[in-house]
mmCIF file of C-alpha atoms and ligand atoms in Angstrom:
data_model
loop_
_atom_site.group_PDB
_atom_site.id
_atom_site.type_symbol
_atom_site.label_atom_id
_atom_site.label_comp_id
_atom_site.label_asym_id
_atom_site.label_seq_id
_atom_site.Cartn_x
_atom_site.Cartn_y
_atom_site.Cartn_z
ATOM 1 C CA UNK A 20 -127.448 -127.409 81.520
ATOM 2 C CA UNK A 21 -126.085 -130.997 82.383
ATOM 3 C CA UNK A 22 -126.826 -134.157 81.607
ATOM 4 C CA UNK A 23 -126.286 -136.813 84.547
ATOM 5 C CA UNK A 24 -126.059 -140.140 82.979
ATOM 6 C CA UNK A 25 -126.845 -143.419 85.111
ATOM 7 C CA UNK A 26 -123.257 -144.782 86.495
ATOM 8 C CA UNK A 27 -123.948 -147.710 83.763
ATOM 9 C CA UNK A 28 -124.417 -145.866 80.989
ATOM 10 C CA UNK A 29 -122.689 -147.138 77.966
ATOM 11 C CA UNK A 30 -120.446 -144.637 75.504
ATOM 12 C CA UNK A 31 -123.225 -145.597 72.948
ATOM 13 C CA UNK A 32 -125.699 -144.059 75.443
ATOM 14 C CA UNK A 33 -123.589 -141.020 76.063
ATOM 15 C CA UNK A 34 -122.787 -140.861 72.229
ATOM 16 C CA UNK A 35 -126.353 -140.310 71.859
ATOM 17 C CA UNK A 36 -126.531 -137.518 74.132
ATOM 18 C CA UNK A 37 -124.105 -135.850 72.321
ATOM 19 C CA UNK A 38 -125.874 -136.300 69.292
ATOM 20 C CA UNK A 39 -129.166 -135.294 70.267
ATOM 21 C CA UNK A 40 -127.172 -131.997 71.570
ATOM 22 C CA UNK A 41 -125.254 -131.368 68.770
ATOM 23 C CA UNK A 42 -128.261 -131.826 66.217
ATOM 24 C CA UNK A 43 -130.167 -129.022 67.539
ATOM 25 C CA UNK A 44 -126.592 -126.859 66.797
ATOM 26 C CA UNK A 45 -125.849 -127.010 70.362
ATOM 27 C CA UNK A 46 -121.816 -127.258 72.002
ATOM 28 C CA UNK A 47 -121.318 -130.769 73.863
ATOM 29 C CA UNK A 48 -118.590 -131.477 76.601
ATOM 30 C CA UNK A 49 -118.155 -134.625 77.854
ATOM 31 C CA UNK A 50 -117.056 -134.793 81.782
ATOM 32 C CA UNK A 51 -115.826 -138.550 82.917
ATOM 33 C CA UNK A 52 -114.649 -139.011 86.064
ATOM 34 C CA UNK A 53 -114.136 -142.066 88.284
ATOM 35 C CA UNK A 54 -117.913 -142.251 89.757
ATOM 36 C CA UNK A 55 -119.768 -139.877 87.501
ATOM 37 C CA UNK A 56 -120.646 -138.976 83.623
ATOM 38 C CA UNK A 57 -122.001 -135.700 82.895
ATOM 39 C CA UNK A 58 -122.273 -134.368 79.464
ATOM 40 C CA UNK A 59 -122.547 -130.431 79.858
ATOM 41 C CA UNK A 60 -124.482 -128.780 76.953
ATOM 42 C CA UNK A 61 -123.425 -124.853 76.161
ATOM 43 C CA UNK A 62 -125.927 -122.546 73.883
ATOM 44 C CA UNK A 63 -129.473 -121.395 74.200
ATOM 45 C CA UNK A 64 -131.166 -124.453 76.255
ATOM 46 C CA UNK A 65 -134.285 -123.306 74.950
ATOM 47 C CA UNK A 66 -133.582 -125.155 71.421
ATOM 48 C CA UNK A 67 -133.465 -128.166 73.235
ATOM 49 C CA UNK A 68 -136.577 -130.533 74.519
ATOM 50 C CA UNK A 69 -135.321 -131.363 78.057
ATOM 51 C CA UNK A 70 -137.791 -134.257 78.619
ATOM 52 C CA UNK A 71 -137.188 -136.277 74.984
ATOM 53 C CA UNK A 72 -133.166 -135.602 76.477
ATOM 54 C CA UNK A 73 -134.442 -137.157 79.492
ATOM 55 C CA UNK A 74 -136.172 -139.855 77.729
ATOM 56 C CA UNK A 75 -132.744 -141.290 76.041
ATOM 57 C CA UNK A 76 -131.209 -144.477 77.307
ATOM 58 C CA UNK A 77 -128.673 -143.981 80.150
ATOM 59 C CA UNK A 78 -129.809 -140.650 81.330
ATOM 60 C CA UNK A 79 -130.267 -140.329 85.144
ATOM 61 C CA UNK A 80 -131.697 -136.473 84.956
ATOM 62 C CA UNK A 81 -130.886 -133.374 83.813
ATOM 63 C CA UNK A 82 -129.855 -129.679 86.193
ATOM 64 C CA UNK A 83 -130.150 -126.437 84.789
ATOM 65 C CA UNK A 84 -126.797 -124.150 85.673
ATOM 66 C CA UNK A 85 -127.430 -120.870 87.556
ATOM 67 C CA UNK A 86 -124.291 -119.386 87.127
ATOM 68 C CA UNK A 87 -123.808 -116.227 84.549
ATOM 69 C CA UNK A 88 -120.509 -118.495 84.208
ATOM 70 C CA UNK A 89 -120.710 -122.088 83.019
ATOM 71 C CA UNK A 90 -118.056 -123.523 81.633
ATOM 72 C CA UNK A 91 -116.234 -122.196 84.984
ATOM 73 C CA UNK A 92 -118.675 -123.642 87.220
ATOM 74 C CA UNK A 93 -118.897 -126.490 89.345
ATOM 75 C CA UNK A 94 -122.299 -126.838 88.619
ATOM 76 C CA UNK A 95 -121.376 -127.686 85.280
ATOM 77 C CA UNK A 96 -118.076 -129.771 85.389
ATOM 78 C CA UNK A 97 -118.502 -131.074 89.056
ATOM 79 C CA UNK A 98 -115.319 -133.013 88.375
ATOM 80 C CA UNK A 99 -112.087 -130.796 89.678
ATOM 81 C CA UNK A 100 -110.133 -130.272 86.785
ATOM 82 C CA UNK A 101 -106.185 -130.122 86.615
ATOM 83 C CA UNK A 102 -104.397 -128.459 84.357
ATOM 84 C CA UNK A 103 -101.246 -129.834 82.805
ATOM 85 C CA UNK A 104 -98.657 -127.379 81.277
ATOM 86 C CA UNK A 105 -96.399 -129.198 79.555
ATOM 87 C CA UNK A 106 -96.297 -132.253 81.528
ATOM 88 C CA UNK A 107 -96.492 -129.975 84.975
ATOM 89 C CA UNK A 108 -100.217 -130.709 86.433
ATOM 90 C CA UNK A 109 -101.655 -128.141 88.554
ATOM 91 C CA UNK A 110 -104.522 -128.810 90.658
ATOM 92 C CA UNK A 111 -103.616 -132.436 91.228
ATOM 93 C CA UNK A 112 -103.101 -132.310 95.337
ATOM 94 C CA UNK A 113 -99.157 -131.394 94.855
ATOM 95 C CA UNK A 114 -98.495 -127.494 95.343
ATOM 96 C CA UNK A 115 -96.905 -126.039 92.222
ATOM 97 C CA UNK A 116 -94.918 -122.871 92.909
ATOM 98 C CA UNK A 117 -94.186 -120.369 90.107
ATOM 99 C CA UNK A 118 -91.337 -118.227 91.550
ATOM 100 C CA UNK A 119 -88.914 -115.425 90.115
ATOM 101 C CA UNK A 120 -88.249 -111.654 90.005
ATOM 102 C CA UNK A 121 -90.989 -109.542 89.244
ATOM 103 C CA UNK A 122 -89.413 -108.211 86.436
ATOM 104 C CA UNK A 123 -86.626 -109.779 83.848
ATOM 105 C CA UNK A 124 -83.918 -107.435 84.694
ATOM 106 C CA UNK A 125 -81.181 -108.486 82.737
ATOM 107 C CA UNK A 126 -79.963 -112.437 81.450
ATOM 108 C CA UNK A 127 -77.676 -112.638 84.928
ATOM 109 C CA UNK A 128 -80.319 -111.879 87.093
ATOM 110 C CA UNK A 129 -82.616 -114.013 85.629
ATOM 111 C CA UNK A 130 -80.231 -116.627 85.665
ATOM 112 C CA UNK A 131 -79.610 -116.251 88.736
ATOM 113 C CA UNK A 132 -82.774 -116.224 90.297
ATOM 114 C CA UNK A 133 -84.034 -119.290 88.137
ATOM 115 C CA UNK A 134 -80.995 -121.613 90.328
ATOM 116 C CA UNK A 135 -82.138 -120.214 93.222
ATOM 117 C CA UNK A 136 -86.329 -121.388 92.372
ATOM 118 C CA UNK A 137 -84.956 -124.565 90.917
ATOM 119 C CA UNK A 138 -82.979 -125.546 93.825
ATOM 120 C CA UNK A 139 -86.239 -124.862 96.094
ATOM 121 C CA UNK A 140 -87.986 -127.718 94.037
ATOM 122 C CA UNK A 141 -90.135 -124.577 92.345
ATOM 123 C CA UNK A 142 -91.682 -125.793 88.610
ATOM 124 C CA UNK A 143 -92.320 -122.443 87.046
ATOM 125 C CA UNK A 144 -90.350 -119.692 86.595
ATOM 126 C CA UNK A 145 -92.238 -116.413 86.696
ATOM 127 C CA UNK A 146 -90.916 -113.433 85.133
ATOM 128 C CA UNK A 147 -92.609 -109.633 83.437
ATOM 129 C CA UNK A 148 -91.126 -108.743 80.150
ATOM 130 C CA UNK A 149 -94.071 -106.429 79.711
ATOM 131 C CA UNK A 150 -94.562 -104.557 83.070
ATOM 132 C CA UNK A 151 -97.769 -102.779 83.489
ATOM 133 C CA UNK A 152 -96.585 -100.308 85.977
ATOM 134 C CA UNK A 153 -98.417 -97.578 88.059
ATOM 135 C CA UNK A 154 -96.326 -94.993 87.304
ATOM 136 C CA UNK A 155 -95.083 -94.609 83.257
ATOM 137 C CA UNK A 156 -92.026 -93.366 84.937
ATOM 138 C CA UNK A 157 -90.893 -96.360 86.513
ATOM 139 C CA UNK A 158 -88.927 -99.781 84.419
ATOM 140 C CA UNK A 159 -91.343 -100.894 81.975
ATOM 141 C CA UNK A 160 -89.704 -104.217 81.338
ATOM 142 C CA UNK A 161 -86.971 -105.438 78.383
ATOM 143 C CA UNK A 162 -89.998 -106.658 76.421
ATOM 144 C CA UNK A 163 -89.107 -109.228 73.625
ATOM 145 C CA UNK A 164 -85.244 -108.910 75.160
ATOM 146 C CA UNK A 165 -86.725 -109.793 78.377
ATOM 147 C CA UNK A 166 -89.065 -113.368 76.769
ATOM 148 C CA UNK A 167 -85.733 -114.785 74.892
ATOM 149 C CA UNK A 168 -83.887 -114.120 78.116
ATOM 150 C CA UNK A 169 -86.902 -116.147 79.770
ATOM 151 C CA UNK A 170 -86.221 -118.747 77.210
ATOM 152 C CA UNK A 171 -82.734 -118.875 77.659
ATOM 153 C CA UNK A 172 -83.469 -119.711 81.525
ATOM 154 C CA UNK A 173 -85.712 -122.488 80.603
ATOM 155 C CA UNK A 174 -82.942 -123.971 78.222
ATOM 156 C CA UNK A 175 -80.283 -123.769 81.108
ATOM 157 C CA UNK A 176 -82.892 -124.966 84.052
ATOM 158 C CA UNK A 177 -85.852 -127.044 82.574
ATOM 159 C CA UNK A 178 -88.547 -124.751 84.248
ATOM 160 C CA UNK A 179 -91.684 -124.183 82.945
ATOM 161 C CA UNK A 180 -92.059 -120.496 82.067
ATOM 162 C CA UNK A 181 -95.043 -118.071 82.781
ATOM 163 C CA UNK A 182 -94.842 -114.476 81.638
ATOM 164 C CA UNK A 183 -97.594 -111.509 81.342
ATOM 165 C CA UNK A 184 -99.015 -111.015 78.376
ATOM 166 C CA UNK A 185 -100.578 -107.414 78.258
ATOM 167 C CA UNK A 186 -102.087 -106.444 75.043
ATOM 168 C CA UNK A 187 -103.498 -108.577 72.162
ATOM 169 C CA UNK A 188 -100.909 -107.831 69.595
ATOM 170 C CA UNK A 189 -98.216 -109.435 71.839
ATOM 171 C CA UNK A 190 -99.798 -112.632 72.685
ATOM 172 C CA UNK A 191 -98.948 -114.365 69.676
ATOM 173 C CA UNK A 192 -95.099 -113.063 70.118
ATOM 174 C CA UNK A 193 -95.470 -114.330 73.983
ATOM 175 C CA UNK A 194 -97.075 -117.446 73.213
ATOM 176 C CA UNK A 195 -93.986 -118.598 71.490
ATOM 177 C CA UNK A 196 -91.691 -118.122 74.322
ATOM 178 C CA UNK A 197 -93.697 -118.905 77.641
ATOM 179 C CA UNK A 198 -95.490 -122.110 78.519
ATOM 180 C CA UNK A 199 -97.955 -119.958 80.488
ATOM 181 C CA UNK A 200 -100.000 -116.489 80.009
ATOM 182 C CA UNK A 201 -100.085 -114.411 82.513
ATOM 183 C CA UNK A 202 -102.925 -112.076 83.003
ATOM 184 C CA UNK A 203 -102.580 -109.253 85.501
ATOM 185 C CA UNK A 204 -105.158 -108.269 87.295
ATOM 186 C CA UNK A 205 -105.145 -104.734 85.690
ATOM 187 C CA UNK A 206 -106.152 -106.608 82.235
ATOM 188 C CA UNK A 207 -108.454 -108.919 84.024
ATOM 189 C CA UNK A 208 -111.713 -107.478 82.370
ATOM 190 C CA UNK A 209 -109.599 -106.474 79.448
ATOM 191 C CA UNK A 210 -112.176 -108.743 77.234
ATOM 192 C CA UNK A 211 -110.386 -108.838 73.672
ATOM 193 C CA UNK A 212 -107.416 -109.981 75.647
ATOM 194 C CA UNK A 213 -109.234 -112.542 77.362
ATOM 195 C CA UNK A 214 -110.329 -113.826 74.163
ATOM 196 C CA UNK A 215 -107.080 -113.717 72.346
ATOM 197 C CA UNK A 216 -105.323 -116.104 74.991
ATOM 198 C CA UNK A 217 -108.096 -118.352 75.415
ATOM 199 C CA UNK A 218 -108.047 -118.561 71.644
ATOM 200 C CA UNK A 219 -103.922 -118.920 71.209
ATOM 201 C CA UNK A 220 -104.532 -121.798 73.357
ATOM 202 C CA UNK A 221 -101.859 -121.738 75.984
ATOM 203 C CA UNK A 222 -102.424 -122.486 79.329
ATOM 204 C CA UNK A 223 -103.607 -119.171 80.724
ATOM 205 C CA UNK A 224 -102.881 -117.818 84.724
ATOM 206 C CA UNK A 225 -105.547 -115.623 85.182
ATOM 207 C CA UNK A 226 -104.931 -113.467 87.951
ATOM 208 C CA UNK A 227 -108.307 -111.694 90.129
ATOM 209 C CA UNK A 228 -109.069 -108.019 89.193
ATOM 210 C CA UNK A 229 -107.684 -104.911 91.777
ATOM 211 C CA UNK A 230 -111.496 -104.846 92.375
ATOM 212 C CA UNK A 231 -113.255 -108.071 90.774
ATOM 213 C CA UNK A 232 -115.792 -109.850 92.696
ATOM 214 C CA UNK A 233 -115.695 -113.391 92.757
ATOM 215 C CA UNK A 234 -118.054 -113.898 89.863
ATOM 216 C CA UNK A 235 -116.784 -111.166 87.728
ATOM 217 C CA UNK A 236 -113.209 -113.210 88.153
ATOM 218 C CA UNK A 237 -114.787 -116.331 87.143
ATOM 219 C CA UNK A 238 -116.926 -114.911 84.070
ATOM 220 C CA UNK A 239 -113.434 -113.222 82.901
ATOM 221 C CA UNK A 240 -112.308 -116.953 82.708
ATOM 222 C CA UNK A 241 -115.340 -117.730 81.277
ATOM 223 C CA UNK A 242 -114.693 -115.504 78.508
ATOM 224 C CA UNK A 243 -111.566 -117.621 78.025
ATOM 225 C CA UNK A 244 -113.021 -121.192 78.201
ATOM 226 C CA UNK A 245 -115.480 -119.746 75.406
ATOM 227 C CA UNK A 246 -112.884 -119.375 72.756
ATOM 228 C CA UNK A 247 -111.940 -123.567 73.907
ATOM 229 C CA UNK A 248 -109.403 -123.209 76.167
ATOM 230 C CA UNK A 249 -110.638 -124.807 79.319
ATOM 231 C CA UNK A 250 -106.196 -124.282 80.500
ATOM 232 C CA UNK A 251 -107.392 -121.858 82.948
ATOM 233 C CA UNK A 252 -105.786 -121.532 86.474
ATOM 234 C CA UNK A 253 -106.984 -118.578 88.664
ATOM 235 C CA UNK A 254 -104.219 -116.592 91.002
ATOM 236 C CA UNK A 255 -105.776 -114.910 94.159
ATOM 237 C CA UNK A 256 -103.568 -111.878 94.465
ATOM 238 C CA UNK A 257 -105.249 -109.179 97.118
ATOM 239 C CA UNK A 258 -107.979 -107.238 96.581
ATOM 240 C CA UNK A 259 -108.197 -103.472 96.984
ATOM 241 C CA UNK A 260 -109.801 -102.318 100.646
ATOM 242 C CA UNK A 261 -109.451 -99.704 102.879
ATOM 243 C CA UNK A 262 -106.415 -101.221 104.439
ATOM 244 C CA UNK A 263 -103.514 -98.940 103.694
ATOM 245 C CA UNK A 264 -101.071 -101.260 105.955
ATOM 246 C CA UNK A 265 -100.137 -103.567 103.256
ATOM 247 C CA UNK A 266 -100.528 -103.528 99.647
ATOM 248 C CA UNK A 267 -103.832 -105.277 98.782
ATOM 249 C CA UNK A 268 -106.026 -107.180 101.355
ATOM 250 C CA UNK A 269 -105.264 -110.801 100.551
ATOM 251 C CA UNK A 270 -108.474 -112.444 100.241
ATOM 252 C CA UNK A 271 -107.656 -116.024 101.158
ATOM 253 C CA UNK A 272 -111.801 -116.772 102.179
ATOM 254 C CA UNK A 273 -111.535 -116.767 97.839
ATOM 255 C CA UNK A 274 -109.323 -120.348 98.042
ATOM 256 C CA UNK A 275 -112.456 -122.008 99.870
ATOM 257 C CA UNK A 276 -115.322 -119.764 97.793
ATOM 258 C CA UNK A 277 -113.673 -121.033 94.527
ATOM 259 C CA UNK A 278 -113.350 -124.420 95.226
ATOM 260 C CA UNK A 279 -116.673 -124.430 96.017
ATOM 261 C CA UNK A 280 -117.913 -122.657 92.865
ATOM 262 C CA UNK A 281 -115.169 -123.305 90.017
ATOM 263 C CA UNK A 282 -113.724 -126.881 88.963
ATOM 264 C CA UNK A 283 -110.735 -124.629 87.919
ATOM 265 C CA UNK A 284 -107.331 -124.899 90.166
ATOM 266 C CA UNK A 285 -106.191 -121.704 92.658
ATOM 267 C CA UNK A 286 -103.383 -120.449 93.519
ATOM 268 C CA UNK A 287 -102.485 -117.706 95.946
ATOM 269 C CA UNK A 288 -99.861 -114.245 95.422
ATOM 270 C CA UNK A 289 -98.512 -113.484 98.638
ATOM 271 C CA UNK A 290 -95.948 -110.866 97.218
ATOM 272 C CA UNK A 291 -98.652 -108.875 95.646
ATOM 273 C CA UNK A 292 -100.704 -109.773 98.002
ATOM 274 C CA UNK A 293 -99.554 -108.466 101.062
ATOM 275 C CA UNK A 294 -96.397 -105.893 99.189
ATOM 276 C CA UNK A 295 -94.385 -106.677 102.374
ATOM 277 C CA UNK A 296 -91.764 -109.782 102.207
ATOM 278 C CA UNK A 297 -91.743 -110.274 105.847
ATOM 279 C CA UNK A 298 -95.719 -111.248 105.115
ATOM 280 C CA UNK A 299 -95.291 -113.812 102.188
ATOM 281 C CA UNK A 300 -94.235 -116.914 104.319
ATOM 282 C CA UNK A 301 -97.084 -116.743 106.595
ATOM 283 C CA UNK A 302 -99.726 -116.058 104.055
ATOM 284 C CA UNK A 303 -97.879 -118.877 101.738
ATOM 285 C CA UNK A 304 -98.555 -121.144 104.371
ATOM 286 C CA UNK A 305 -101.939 -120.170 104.780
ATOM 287 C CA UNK A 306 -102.629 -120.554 101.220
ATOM 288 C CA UNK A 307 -101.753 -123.893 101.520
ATOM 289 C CA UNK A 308 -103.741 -124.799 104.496
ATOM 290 C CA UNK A 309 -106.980 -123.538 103.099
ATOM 291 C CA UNK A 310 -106.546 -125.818 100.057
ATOM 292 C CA UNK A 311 -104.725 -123.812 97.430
ATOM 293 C CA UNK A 312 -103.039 -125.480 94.334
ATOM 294 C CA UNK A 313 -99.806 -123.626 94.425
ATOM 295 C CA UNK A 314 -98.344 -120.686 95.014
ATOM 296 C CA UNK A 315 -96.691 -117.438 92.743
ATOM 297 C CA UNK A 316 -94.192 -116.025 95.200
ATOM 298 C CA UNK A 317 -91.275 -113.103 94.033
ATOM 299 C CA UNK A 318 -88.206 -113.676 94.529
ATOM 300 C CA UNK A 319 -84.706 -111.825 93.805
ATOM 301 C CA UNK A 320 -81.034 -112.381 93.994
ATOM 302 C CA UNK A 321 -80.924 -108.935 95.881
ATOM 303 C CA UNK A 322 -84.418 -107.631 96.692
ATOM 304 C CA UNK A 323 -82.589 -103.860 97.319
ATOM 305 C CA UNK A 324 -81.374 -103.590 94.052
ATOM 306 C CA UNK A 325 -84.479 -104.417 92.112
ATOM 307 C CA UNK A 326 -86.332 -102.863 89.883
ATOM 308 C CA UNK A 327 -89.540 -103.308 90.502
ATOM 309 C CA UNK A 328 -91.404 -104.734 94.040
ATOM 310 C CA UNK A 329 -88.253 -105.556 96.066
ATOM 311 C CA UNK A 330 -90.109 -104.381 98.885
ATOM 312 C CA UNK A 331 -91.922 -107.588 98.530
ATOM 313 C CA UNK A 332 -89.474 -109.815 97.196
ATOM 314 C CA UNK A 333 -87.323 -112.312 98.996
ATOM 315 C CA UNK A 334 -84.083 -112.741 99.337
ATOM 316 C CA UNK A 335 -82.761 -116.883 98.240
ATOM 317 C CA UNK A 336 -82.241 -118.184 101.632
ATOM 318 C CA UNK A 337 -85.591 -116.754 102.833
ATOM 319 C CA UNK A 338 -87.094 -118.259 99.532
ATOM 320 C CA UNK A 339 -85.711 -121.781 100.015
ATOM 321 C CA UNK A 340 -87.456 -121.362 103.830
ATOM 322 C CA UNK A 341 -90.189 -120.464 102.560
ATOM 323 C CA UNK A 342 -90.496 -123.422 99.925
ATOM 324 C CA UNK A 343 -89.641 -125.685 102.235
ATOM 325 C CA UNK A 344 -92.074 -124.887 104.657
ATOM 326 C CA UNK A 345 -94.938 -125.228 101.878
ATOM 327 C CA UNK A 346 -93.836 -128.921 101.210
ATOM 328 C CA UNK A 347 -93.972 -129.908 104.493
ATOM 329 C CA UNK A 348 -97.367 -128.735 105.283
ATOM 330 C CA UNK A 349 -98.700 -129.806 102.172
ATOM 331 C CA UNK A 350 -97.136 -133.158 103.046
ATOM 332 C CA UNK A 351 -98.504 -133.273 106.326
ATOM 333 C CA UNK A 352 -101.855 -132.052 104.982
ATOM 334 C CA UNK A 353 -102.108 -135.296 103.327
ATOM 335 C CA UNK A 354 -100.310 -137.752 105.984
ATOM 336 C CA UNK A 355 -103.146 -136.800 108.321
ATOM 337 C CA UNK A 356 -106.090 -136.822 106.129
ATOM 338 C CA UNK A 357 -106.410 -133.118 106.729
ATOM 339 C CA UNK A 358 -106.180 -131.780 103.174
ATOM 340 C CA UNK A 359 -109.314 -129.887 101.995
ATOM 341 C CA UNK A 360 -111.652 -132.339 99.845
ATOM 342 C CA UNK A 361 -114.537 -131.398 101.055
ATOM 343 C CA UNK A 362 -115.548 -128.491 98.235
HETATM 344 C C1 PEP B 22 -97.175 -109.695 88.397
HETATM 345 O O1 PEP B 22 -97.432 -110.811 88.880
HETATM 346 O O2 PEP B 22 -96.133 -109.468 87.781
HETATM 347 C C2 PEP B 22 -98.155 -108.596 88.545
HETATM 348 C C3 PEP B 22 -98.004 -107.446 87.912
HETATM 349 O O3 PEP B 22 -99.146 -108.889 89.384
HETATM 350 P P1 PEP B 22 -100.659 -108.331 89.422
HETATM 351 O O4 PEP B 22 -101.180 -108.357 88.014
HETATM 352 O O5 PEP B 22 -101.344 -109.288 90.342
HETATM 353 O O6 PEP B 22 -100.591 -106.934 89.983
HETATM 354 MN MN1 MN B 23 -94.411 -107.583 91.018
#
């Protein structure tokens, strides 16, 4: 449930509110933004008298939230939310792009491709030390090798880092090195994870399930904001269909269906998204046009010699294209008034 409160309410009158909450051992959040005051209320509404709430000084009315997800909802925090890592805010109207190799390779490669992001104007770099991989057979990633060679390229560049974290044991061990969590879709209902990032506290990128519907996806970061870490961004990366032409079906009708359900930013994974390089520029400007808050987007100093994904990996000059590109529209998106606001 949330509490509107009249646009004049005081912070004594929303003080209150909390109060009245909190005594009946209920969870208050306060939500200010520039035209509205909502105090969202988490726990069993039922130990709360919704008309003596009503009753208090400065309280418009209150709305009951639908949603098996709350904290995630618009419903309840109607107020988009950005996310800063470290001084990097995502959601904000400017595209952030997370870009790098799929998989930390060695500390040259990494090095490499981290000049190659940075020079694109790119804020994160993006990175597996831990690879879940379909096949055990194929490079499983240099592990803890791999996050202090991630480090190393944060020393040397300034980016932000964001790495996958894909078990519980390792998140305190990845916490120390990235500035971001990743979690892959594979681990996207992979609960005691969920709860172990969201209670490490990190900004978390939580990417959408091979499979997940929409509200599964959003109850997964529900699970996070739970444990108080309300960091969450969510990564459309292709869903599984019965289209065997590229890798996943890249579900970009999610951009617009979360905007309109979730307060939390999007971005969009052409790479995995599509598994064909040739694919990611159009479908990273398309991300862009339908309203998306950045973009994760592989890239390698020589996509045939890689590891893992090369298929879908571009090359540096293709990547700085490709960057480019998503400035300008997002530029012109904004020039013209035609940026999505209407959620
Ligand atoms: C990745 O981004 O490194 C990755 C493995 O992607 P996904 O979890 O979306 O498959
Ligand atoms: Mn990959």
């Amino acid at each position: 449930m949330i509490v509107i409160m009249n646009p004049d309410a005081t912070k004594r009158d929303i003080q209150e509110v909390v109060e009245a909450i909190e005594n009946v051992g209920l969870c208050a959040k306060i939500m200010e933004g520039s035209e509205q005051k909502i105090v969202g209320l988490i726990g069993d509404k039922r130990n709360i008298d919704t008309l003596s709430l009503e009753a208090l000084h400065g309280v418009d009315h209150t709305v009951a939230i639908s949603k098996s997800y709350k904290l995630a909802s618009r419903e309840f925090h109607p107020i988009s939310s950005v996310v800063d890592v470290d001084g990097i805010k995502i959601g904000d109207g400017n595209p952030v792009i997370m870009a790098g190799p799929c998989a930390v390779e060695s500390l040259n490669q990494l090095l490499e491709a981290a000049k190659i992001v940075k020079k694109g104007g790119a804020q994160f770099l993006r990175g597996g030390a831990y690879k879940p991989r379909t096949s055990p057979y194929s490079f499983q990633g240099l592990k803890d090798e791999g996050l202090k060679y991630l480090a190393e390229a944060r020393n040397q560049t300034g980016l932000k880092i964001v790495t996958e974290v894909t078990e519980v044991e390792a998140v305190e061990t990845v916490a120390k090195y990235a500035d971001m969590l990743q979690v892959g879709a594979r681990n996207m209902q992979n609960f005691r994870l969920l709860q172990e990032v969201g209670q490490s506290q990190k900004p978390v990128l939580l990417k959408r399930g091979l499979a997940a519907t929409l509200e599964e996806w959003l109850n997964a970061a529900e699970y996070i904001m739970k444990e108080g870490n309300n960091n969450v961004v969510l990564c459309e990366r292709g869903i599984r269909t019965y289209e065997t032409y590229t890798r996943n079906t890249l579900d970009m009708s999610a951009v617009a269906a979360v905007k309109h359900l979730s307060h939390l930013p999007i971005i969009v994974d052409p790479s995995h998204g599509t598994g064909k390089w040739r694919m990611v520029k159009p479908m990273a400007f398309a991300a862009i046009a339908a309203g998306a808050d950045g973009l994760m987007i592989e890239v390698h100093p020589n996509p045939a010699k890689a590891l893992s994904d090369g298929q879908q990996s571009l090359t540096p000059e293709n990547y700085l294209t490709v960057s480019c590109g998503v400035y300008k529209i997002s530029q012109f998106m904004h020039d013209t008034g035609l940026a999505i606001t209407d959620l």
